[in-house]
Amino acid sequence: MDVISVLTISVLMIIIVLVPGIALSMAIFPRRDELDMVERVGISFVLGLTPQFVLYFADKNSIMPINEYTNLLMIILITIIGIAVWNLRRENE
């Protein structure tokens, strides 16, 4: 593997984990002053693993297989849910 491939895979993995994590952290902590940037990135990394956990338990408790389509669907679904909850909480404040 060359350097470009390694960098591309690394950046894509970070994006795949951080995008749903940031959406969920914004849903939990909707105001910008509640967390500083380092705390938000740390929490986002941990919360970014949520789609994989949900997909794992959906596979064990139902007939949903784990493949690239269900993984992408779960990431998009959890990101949309996080953004929707953040938007609702922001409007109610």
Tab-separated table of C-alpha atoms in Angstrom:
chain	number	residue	atom	x	y	z
A	1	MET	CA	0.000	0.000	0.000
A	2	ASP	CA	1.237	3.430	-0.802
A	3	VAL	CA	1.017	6.507	1.387
A	4	ILE	CA	-2.006	7.951	-0.419
A	5	SER	CA	-4.050	4.788	0.185
A	6	VAL	CA	-3.168	4.727	3.865
A	7	LEU	CA	-4.033	8.411	4.292
A	8	THR	CA	-7.309	8.010	2.402
A	9	ILE	CA	-8.379	5.039	4.497
A	10	SER	CA	-7.380	6.822	7.716
A	11	VAL	CA	-9.309	9.976	6.844
A	12	LEU	CA	-12.388	7.995	5.791
A	13	MET	CA	-12.355	5.964	9.010
A	14	ILE	CA	-12.119	9.145	11.075
A	15	ILE	CA	-15.012	10.690	9.135
A	16	ILE	CA	-17.148	7.542	9.459
A	17	VAL	CA	-16.672	7.531	13.229
A	18	LEU	CA	-16.784	11.272	13.922
A	19	VAL	CA	-19.784	12.353	11.823
A	20	PRO	CA	-22.421	10.371	13.771
A	21	GLY	CA	-20.524	11.070	16.986
A	22	ILE	CA	-20.618	14.825	16.480
A	23	ALA	CA	-24.326	14.642	15.626
A	24	LEU	CA	-25.036	12.686	18.820
A	25	SER	CA	-22.855	14.944	20.970
A	26	MET	CA	-24.709	17.971	19.615
A	27	ALA	CA	-27.993	16.230	20.469
A	28	ILE	CA	-26.854	15.562	24.040
A	29	PHE	CA	-25.088	18.918	24.550
A	30	PRO	CA	-26.875	21.350	22.197
A	31	ARG	CA	-25.190	24.572	23.326
A	32	ARG	CA	-21.694	25.305	22.086
A	33	ASP	CA	-20.512	26.582	25.471
A	34	GLU	CA	-21.303	23.331	27.317
A	35	LEU	CA	-18.181	21.551	26.027
A	36	ASP	CA	-14.901	22.809	24.684
A	37	MET	CA	-13.559	21.440	21.412
A	38	VAL	CA	-11.322	18.721	22.907
A	39	GLU	CA	-14.140	17.352	25.063
A	40	ARG	CA	-16.569	17.388	22.139
A	41	VAL	CA	-14.142	15.499	19.867
A	42	GLY	CA	-13.453	12.922	22.602
A	43	ILE	CA	-17.125	12.354	23.292
A	44	SER	CA	-17.821	12.317	19.554
A	45	PHE	CA	-15.284	9.555	19.028
A	46	VAL	CA	-16.910	7.387	21.699
A	47	LEU	CA	-20.459	8.161	20.533
A	48	GLY	CA	-19.379	7.560	16.935
A	49	LEU	CA	-19.224	3.852	17.681
A	50	THR	CA	-22.976	3.838	18.415
A	51	PRO	CA	-24.062	2.820	14.867
A	52	GLN	CA	-21.853	-0.257	15.024
A	53	PHE	CA	-23.212	-1.246	18.450
A	54	VAL	CA	-26.808	-0.762	17.304
A	55	LEU	CA	-26.114	-2.800	14.179
A	56	TYR	CA	-24.489	-5.561	16.227
A	57	PHE	CA	-27.481	-5.855	18.561
A	58	ALA	CA	-29.892	-5.660	15.623
A	59	ASP	CA	-28.014	-8.557	14.030
A	60	LYS	CA	-28.129	-10.641	17.204
A	61	ASN	CA	-31.799	-9.963	17.954
A	62	SER	CA	-33.294	-9.966	14.453
A	63	ILE	CA	-32.475	-11.131	10.980
A	64	MET	CA	-30.705	-7.911	9.905
A	65	PRO	CA	-27.322	-8.874	8.440
A	66	ILE	CA	-24.173	-6.851	8.946
A	67	ASN	CA	-22.888	-5.740	5.557
A	68	GLU	CA	-21.805	-2.514	3.882
A	69	TYR	CA	-25.388	-1.431	3.095
A	70	THR	CA	-26.781	-1.877	6.593
A	71	ASN	CA	-23.665	-0.280	8.066
A	72	LEU	CA	-24.033	2.795	5.847
A	73	LEU	CA	-27.774	2.901	6.524
A	74	MET	CA	-27.227	2.763	10.292
A	75	ILE	CA	-24.597	5.531	10.162
A	76	ILE	CA	-26.904	7.766	8.115
A	77	LEU	CA	-29.942	6.969	10.284
A	78	ILE	CA	-28.202	7.706	13.579
A	79	THR	CA	-26.670	10.886	12.148
A	80	ILE	CA	-30.093	12.104	10.992
A	81	ILE	CA	-31.640	11.249	14.367
A	82	GLY	CA	-28.853	13.123	16.167
A	83	ILE	CA	-29.277	16.203	13.972
A	84	ALA	CA	-33.070	16.123	14.392
A	85	VAL	CA	-32.834	15.884	18.191
A	86	TRP	CA	-30.243	18.682	18.245
A	87	ASN	CA	-32.503	20.868	16.111
A	88	LEU	CA	-35.526	20.208	18.350
A	89	ARG	CA	-33.577	20.910	21.543
A	90	ARG	CA	-32.083	24.076	20.076
A	91	GLU	CA	-35.522	25.385	19.052
A	92	ASN	CA	-37.005	24.680	22.503
A	93	GLU	CA	-34.376	26.711	24.360
